[in-house]
Coordinates of C-alpha atoms in Angstrom, one line a residue:
X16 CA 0.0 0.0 0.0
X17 CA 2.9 2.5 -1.0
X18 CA 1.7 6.1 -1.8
X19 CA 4.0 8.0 -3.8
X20 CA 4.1 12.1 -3.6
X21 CA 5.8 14.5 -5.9
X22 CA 6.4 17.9 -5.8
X23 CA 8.3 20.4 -7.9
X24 CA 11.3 22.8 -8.2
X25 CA 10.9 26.5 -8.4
X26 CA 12.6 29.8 -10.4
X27 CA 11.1 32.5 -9.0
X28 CA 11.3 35.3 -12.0
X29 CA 10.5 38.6 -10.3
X30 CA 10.0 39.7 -7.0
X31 CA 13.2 38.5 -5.3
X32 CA 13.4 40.0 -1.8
X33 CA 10.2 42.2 -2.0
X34 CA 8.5 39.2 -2.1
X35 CA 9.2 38.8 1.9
X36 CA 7.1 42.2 2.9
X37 CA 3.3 42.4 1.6
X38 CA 1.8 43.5 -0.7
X39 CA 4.4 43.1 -3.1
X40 CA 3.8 40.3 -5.7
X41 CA 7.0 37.5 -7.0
X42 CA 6.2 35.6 -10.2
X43 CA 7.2 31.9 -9.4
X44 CA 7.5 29.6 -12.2
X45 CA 6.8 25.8 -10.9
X46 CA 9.3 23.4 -13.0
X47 CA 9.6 19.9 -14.6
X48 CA 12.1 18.8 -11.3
X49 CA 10.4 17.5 -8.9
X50 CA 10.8 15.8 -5.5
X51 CA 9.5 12.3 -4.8
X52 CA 8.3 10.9 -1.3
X53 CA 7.8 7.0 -1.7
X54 CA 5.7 6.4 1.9
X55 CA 4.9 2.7 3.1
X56 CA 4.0 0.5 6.5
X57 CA 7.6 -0.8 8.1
X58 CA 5.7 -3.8 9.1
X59 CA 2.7 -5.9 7.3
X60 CA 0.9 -6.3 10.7
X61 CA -0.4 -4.0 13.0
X62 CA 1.6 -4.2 16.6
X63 CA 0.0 -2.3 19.9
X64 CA 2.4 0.5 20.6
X65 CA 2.8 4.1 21.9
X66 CA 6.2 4.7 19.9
X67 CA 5.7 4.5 15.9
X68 CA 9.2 3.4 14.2
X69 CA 9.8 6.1 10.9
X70 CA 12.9 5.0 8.8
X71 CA 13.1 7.6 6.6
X72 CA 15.6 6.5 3.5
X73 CA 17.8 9.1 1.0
X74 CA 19.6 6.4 -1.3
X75 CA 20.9 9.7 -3.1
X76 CA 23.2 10.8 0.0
X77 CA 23.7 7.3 1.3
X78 CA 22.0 7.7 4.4
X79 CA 19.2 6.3 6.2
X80 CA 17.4 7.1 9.4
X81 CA 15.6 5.6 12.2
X82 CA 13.5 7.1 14.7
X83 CA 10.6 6.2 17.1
X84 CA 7.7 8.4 17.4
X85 CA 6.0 8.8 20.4
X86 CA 2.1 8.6 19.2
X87 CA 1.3 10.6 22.4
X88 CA 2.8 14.2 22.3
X89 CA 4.5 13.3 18.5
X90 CA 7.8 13.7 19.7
X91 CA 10.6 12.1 17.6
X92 CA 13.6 10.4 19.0
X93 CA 16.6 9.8 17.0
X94 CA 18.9 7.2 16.9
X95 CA 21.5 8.1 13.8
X96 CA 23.5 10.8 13.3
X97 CA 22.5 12.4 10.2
X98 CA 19.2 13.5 10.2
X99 CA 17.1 15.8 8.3
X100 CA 14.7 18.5 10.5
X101 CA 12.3 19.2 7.3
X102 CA 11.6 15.7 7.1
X103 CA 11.3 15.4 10.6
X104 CA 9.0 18.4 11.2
X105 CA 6.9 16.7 7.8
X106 CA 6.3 13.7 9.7
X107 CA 5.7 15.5 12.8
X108 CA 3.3 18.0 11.8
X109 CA 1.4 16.1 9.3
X110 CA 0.6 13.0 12.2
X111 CA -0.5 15.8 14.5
X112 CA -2.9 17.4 11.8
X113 CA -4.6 13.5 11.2
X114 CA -5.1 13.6 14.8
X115 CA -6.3 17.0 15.1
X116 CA -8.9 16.9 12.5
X117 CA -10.2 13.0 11.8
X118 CA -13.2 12.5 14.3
X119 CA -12.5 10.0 17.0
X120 CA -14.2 6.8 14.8
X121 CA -11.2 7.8 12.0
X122 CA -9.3 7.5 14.7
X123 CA -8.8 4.0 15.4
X124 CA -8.1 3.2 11.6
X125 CA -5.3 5.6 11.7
X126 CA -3.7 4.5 15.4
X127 CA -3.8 1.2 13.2
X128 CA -1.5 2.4 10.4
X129 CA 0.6 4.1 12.4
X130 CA 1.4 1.0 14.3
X131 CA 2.3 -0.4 11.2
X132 CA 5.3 2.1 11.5
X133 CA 6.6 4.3 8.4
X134 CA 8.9 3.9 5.8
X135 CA 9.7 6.8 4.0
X136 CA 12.1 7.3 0.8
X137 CA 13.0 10.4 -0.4
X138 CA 14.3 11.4 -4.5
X139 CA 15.0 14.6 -5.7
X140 CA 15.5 15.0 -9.6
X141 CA 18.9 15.4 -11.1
X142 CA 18.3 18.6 -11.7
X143 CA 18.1 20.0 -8.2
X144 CA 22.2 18.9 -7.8
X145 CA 25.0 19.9 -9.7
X146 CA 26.7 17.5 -11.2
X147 CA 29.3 19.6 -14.0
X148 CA 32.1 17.8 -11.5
X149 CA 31.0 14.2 -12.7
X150 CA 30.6 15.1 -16.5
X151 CA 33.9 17.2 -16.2
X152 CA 35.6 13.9 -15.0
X153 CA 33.9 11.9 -17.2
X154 CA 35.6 13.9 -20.5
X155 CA 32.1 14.6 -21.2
X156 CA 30.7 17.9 -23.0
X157 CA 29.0 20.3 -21.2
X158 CA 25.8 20.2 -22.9
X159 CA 22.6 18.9 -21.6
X160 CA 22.9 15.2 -23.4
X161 CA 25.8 14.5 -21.1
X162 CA 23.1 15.4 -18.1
X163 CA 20.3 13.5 -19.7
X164 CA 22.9 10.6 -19.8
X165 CA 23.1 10.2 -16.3
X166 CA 21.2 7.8 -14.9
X167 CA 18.1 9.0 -12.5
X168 CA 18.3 10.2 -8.5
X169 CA 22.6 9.5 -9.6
X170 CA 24.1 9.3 -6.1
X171 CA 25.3 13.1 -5.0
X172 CA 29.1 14.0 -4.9
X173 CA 29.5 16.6 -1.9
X174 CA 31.6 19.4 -2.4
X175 CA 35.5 18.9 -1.9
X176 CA 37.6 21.7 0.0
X177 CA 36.4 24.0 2.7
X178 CA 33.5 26.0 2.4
X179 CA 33.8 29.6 0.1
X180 CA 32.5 31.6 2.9
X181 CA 32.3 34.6 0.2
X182 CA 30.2 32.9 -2.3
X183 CA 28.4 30.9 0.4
X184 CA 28.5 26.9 -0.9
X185 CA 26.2 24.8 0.4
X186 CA 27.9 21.1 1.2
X187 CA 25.9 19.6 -1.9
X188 CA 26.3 21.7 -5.0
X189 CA 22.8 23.0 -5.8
X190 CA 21.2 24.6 -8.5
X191 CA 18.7 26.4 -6.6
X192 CA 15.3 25.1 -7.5
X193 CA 14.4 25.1 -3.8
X194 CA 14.9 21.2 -2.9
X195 CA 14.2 21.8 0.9
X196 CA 10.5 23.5 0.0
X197 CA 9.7 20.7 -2.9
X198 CA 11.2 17.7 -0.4
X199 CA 8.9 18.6 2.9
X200 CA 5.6 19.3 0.5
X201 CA 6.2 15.9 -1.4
X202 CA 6.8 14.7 2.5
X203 CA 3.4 15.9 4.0
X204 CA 1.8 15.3 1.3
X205 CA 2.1 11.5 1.3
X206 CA 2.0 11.7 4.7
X207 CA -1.7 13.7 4.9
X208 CA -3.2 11.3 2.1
X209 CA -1.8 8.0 3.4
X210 CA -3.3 9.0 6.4
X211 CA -6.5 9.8 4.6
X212 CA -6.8 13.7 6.0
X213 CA -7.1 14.7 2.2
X214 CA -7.8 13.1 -1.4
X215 CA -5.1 14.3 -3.6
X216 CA -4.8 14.3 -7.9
X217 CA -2.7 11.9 -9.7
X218 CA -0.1 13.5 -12.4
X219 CA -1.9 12.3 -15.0
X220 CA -5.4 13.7 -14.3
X221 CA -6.0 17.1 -15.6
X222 CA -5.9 19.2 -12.1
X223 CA -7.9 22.0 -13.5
X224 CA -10.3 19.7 -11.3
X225 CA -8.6 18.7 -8.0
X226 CA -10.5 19.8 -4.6
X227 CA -8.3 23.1 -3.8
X228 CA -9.7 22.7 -0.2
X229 CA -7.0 19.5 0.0
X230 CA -4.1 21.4 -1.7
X231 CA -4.8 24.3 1.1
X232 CA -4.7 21.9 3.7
X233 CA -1.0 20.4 2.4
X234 CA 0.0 24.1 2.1
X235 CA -0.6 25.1 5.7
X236 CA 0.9 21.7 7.0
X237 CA 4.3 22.2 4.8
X238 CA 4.5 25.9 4.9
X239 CA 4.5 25.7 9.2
X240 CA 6.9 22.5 8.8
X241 CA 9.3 24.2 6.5
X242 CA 9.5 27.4 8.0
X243 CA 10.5 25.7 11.4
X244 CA 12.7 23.2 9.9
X245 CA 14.4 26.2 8.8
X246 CA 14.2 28.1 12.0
X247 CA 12.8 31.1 10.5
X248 CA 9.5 32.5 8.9
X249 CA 10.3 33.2 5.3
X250 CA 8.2 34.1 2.7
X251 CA 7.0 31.0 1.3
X252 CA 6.9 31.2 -1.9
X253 CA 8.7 27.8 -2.8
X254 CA 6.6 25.7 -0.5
X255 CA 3.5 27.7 -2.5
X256 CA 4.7 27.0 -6.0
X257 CA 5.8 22.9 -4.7
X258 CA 1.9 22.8 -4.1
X259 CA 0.2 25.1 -6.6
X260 CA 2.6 25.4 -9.2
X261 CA 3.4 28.1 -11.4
X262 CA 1.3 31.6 -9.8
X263 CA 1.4 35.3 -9.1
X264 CA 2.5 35.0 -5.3
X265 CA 1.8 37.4 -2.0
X266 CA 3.1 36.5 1.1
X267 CA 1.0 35.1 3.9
X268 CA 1.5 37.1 7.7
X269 CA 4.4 36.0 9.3
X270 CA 2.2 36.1 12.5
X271 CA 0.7 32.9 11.6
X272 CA 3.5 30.6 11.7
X273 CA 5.6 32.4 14.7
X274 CA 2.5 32.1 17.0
X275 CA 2.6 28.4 16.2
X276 CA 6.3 28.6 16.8
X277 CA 5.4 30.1 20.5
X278 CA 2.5 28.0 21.1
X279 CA 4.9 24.4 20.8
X280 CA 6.4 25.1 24.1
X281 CA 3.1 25.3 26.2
X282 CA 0.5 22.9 24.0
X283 CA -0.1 20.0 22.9
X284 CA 1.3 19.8 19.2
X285 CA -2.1 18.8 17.6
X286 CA -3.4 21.3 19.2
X287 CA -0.9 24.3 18.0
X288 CA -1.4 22.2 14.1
X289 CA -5.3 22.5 14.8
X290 CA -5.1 26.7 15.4
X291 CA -2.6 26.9 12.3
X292 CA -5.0 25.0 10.2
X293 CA -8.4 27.3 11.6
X294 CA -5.8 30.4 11.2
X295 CA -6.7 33.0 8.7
X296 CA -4.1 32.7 5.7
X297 CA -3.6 36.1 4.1
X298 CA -1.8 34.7 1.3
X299 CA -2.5 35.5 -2.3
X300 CA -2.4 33.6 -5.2
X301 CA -3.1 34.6 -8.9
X302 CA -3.0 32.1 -11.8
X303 CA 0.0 32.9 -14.1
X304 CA 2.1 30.8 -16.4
X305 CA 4.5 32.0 -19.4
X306 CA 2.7 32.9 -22.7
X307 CA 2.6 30.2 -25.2
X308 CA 5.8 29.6 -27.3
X309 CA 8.2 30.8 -24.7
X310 CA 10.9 28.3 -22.8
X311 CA 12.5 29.0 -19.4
X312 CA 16.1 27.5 -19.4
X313 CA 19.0 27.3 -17.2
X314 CA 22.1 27.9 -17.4
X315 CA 24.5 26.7 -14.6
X316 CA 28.2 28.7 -14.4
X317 CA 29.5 26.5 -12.2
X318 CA 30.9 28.8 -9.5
X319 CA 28.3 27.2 -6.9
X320 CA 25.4 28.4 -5.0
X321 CA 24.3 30.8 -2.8
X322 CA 23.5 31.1 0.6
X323 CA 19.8 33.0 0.3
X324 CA 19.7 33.8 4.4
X325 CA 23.1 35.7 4.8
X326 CA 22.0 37.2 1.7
X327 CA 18.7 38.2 2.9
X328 CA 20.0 39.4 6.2
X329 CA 22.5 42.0 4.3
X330 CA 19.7 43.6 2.5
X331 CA 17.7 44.0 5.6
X332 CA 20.6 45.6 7.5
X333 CA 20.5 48.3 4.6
X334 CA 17.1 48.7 4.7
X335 CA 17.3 49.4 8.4
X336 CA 20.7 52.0 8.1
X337 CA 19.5 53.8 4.9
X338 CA 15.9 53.6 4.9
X339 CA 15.5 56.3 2.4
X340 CA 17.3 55.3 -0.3
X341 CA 16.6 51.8 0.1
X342 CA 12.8 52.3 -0.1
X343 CA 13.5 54.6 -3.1
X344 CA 15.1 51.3 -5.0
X345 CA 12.7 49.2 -4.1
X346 CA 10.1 50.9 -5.5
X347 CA 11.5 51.2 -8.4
X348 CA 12.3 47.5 -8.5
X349 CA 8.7 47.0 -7.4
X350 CA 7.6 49.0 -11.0
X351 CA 9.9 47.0 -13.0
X352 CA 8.7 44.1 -11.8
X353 CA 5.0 45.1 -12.6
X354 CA 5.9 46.3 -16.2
X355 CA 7.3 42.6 -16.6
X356 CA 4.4 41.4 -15.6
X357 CA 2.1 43.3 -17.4
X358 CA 3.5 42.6 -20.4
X359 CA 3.7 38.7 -20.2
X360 CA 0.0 39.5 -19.5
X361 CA -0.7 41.1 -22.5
X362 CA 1.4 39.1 -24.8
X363 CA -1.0 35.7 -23.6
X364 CA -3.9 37.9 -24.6
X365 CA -2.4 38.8 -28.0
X366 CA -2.0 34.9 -28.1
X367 CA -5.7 33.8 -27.5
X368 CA -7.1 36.7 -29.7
X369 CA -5.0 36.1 -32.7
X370 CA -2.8 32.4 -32.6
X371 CA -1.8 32.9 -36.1
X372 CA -0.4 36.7 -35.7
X373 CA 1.2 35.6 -32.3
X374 CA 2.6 32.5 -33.9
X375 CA 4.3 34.4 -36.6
X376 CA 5.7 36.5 -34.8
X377 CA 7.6 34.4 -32.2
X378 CA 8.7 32.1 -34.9
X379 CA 10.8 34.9 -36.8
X380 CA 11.8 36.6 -33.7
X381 CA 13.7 33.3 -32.5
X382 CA 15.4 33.3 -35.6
X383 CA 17.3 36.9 -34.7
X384 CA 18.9 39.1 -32.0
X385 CA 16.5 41.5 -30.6
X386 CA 17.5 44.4 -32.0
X387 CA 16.5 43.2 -35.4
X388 CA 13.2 42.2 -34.7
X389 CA 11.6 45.5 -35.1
X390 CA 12.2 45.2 -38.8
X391 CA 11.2 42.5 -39.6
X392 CA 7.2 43.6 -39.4
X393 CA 5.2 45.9 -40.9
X394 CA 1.3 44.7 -39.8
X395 CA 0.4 46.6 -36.9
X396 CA -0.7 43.5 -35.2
X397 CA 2.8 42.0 -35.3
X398 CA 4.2 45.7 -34.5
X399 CA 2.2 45.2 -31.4
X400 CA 3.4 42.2 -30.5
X401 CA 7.2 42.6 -31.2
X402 CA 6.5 46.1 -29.0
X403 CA 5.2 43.7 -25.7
X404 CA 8.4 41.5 -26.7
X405 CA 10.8 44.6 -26.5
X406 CA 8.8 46.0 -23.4
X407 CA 9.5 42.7 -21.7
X408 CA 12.7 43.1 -22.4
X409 CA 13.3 46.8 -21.2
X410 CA 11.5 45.5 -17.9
X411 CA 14.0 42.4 -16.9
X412 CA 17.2 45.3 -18.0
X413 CA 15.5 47.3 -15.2
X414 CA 14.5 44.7 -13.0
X415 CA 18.4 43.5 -13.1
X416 CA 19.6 47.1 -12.8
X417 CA 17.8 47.8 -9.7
X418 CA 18.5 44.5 -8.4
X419 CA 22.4 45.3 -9.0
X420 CA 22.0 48.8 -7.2
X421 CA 20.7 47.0 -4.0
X422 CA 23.8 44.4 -4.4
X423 CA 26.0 46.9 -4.4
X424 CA 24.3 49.1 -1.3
X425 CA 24.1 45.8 0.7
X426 CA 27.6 45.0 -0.2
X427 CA 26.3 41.5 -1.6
X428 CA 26.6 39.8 -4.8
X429 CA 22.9 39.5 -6.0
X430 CA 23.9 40.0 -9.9
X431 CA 28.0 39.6 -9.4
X432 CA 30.2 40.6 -12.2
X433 CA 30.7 36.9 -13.7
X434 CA 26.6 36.8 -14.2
X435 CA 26.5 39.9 -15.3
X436 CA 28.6 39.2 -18.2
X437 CA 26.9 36.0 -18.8
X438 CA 23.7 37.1 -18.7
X439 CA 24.4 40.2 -20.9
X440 CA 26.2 37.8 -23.6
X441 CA 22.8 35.3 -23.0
X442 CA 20.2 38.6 -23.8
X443 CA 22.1 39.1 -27.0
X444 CA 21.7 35.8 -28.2
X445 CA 19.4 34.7 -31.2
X446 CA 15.7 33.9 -29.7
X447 CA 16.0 35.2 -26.4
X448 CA 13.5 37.1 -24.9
X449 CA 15.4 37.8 -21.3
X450 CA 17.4 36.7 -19.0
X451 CA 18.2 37.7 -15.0
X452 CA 19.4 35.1 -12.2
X453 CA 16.5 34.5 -10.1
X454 CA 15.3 34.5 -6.4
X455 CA 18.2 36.2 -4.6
X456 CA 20.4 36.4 -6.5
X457 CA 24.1 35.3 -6.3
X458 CA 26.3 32.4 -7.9
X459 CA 22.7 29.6 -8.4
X460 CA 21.7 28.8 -11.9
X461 CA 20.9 31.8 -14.2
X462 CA 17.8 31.5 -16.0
X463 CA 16.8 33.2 -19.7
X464 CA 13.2 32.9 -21.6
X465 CA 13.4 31.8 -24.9
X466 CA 11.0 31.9 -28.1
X467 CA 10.1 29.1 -30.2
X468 CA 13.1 26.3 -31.2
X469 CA 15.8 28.8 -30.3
X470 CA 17.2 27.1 -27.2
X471 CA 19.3 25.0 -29.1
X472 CA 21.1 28.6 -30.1
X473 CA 21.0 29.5 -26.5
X474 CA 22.4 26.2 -25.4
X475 CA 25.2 26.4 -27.5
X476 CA 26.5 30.1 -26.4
X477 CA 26.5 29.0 -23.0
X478 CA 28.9 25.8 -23.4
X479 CA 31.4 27.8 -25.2
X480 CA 31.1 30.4 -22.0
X481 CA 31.4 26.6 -19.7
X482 CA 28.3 27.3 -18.7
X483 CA 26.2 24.1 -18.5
X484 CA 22.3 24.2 -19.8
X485 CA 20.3 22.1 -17.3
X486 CA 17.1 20.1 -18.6
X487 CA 14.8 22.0 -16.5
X488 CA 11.5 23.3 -18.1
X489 CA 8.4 25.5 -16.7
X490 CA 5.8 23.0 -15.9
X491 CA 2.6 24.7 -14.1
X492 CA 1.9 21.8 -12.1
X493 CA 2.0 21.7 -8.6
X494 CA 1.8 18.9 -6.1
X495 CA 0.3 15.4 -6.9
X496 CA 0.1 11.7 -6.5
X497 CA 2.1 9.3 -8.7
X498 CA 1.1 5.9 -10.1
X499 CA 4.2 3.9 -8.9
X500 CA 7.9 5.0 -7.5
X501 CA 9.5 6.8 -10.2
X502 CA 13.1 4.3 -9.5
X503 CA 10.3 1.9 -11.7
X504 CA 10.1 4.0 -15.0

């Protein structure tokens, strides 16, 4: 009776650091990586106890980890040394919302499966690692067919050396696609529907029609899971986009999740779970996805990733010691960011209105370098379009600007001088729309928006700049159920 759970990466295209303060709006693009949670009993019959056994398996890392479970107060008791607090806090919080909301005749079916003790294995796509250091090895080149040549969930090399305090490097290589948010939601979402606290789709079903009442439910249980995990209450717009998918995103009140925080010392922990699920989530969440004909791709520059935190922590220290001119920036950011928006707005309109004008248009624009693409029309309905293109455009060259500006005045690398250079090279490349490094900022994956078949173009310019193309694509889906563990396919 295994249930398997997937969840997916996130670039999150505008709105890096306004995103944490409301109202202001972040663009997250939900992608083809996903995370996988493989949940099933530990034992085939059911045994009377008050501590559950969880072994919780990552065959990527090598590791695997035991614990017992104390079905009384949910706290978890460890017997390895490596252990991982998202997964923990996953388990934790998603028993104590079963127990908090299924009425007292559920009950007895689920102190039955839980006797049955856990075994959980987590997967995260290649595509959340960075693996340039195995293909290097290998003689391979540094093109995506040497990444699609690996073989699936490929065991993950850590990092050799000491840690680059300046640029921040996690201990795995990453790519930033946000594998912590993606792993807890794929986590408690297994968890809540092997549990039967919520009926989730399966991949394969059109999930225009899933009950959004159960997708809230896994995004309160995840969002108070990772944020505690993480020790801090961020802004939550990966854990949104692991369960949603690709959306217009507004921040929820922090107040939500540090009350809970509080609460854990003095109450019981299905109790806290039961006042974060009856809470009032302020959140907002508009459908968007990129117009038709356009690719996201990534580029990788191998210089390793960023810590987001320390960055984040810089840029409020400015905001506190020069609030005037830091507010003035972000305003401005702010505007860019809405222009961008706007724009990709329009240019799906165009698209519904009139396919073949819209069509047209991006196919002979991915042929050419931007600033040719002006003359290559003459109808005013391809003048309009190729004017939403180049207004796109103009936004991201602010948007990065501005985004440079508060690097600088925070004294951190948000758009360092190496991306800059790459990403200037990427926006004057055949076919591509724009191009910034997303989130945060720093040394992660750059991303660009391509039209039409030009990627290949793309693709090509980065590996003679060694910078390696990943295989990750937008996909708008968010959180689901899969037919069987993906180790099958």
């Amino acid at each position: 009776m295994a249930v398997v759970a997937s969840a997916p990466g996130k670039v999150l295209m505008t709105g890096g650091y306004l995103v944490l303060e409301r109202p202001n709006a972040g663009i997250v693009l939900s992608t083809n990586a996903r995370f996988y949670a493989v949940l099933k009993p530990l034992y085939d019959e059911v045994v009377e106890v008050e501590w559950m056994a969880v072994k919780v398996n990552s065959p990527q890392m090598s590791r695997e980890t035991t614990y017992k479970m104390s079905l009384k107060d949910f706290t978890l008791d460890c017997s390895s040394e490596s252990r991982n607090p998202f997964v923990e806090y996953a388990v934790q919080y998603s028993i104590a919302a079963a127990y908090a909301t299924l009425g007292k005749n559920k009950r007895t079916k689920l102190h039955k499966l839980l006797s049955q003790g856990m075994d959980i294995t987590i997967l995260g796509c290649n595509d959340f690692y960075s693996y340039r250091n195995q293909i290097e090895a290998r003689g391979l080149p540094l093109v995506p067919e040497s990444l699609a040549a690996l073989p699936p969930f490929i065991s993950i090399t850590f990092n050799a050396g000491e840690s680059n305090v300046e640029n921040c490097k996690p201990e795995v290589a990453k790519t930033g696609l946000g594998s912590s948010a993606a792993m807890t939601t794929a986590v408690v979402a297994a968890l809540l529907h092997y549990l039967g606290v919520v009926d989730l789709p399966y991949s394969s079903k059109d999930q225009k029609s899933e009950n959004s009442s159960d997708l809230d439910f896994v995004h309160m249980i995840a969002q108070t899971a990772h944020c505690i995990a993480q020790g801090k209450v961020g802004s939550g717009f990966d854990v949104s986009s692991a369960v949603y998918g690709s959306h217009r995103y507004v921040r929820f009140s922090p107040k939500i999740i540090s009350l809970a925080q509080e609460a854990v010392c003095t109450k019981p922990l299905d109790e806290v779970i039961g006042e974060v699920l009856k809470a009032k989530w302020d959140h907002e969440r508009t459908k968007f996805s990129l117009p038709p004909l356009m690719n996201l791709i990534l580029g990788e520059p191998g210089s390793g990733g960023s810590s987001t935190p320390s960055m984040v922590g810089a840029v409020k220290k400015w905001q506190k010691t020069d609030p005037e001119n830091s507010k003035e920036t972000w305003n401005k950011l702010s505007e860019a960011n809405s222009a961008l928006e706007a724009h990709f707005n329009l240019l799906s309109k165009l698209a519904a209105e009139n396919w073949d004008s819209y069509k047209s248009v991006i196919d002979i624009c991915s042929m050419y370098k931007s600033e040719k693409w002006k003359g290559q029309f003459s109808e005013a309905s391809h003048v309009e379009l190729v004017k939403a293109l180049l207004g796109a455009r103009e936004a991201m060259l602010k948007i990065r600007c501005h985004m440079r500006q508060m690097g600088e005045a925070a004294g951190i690398p948000i758009e360092p001088e190496s991306q800059t250079r790459l990403l200037d090279v990427t926006m004057d490349t055949e076919g591509v729309l724009l191009a910034g490094v997303p989130g945060a900022g720093g040394f992660d994956a750059v991303f660009a928006i391509t039209l039409s078949d030009s990627s290949t173009s793309l693709t090509k310019t980065w590996s003679s700049h060694n910078v390696l193309a990943l295989l990750v694509r937008e996909d708008p889906r968010g959180v689901s159920l899969e037919s069987d563990d993906p180790r099958a396919k």
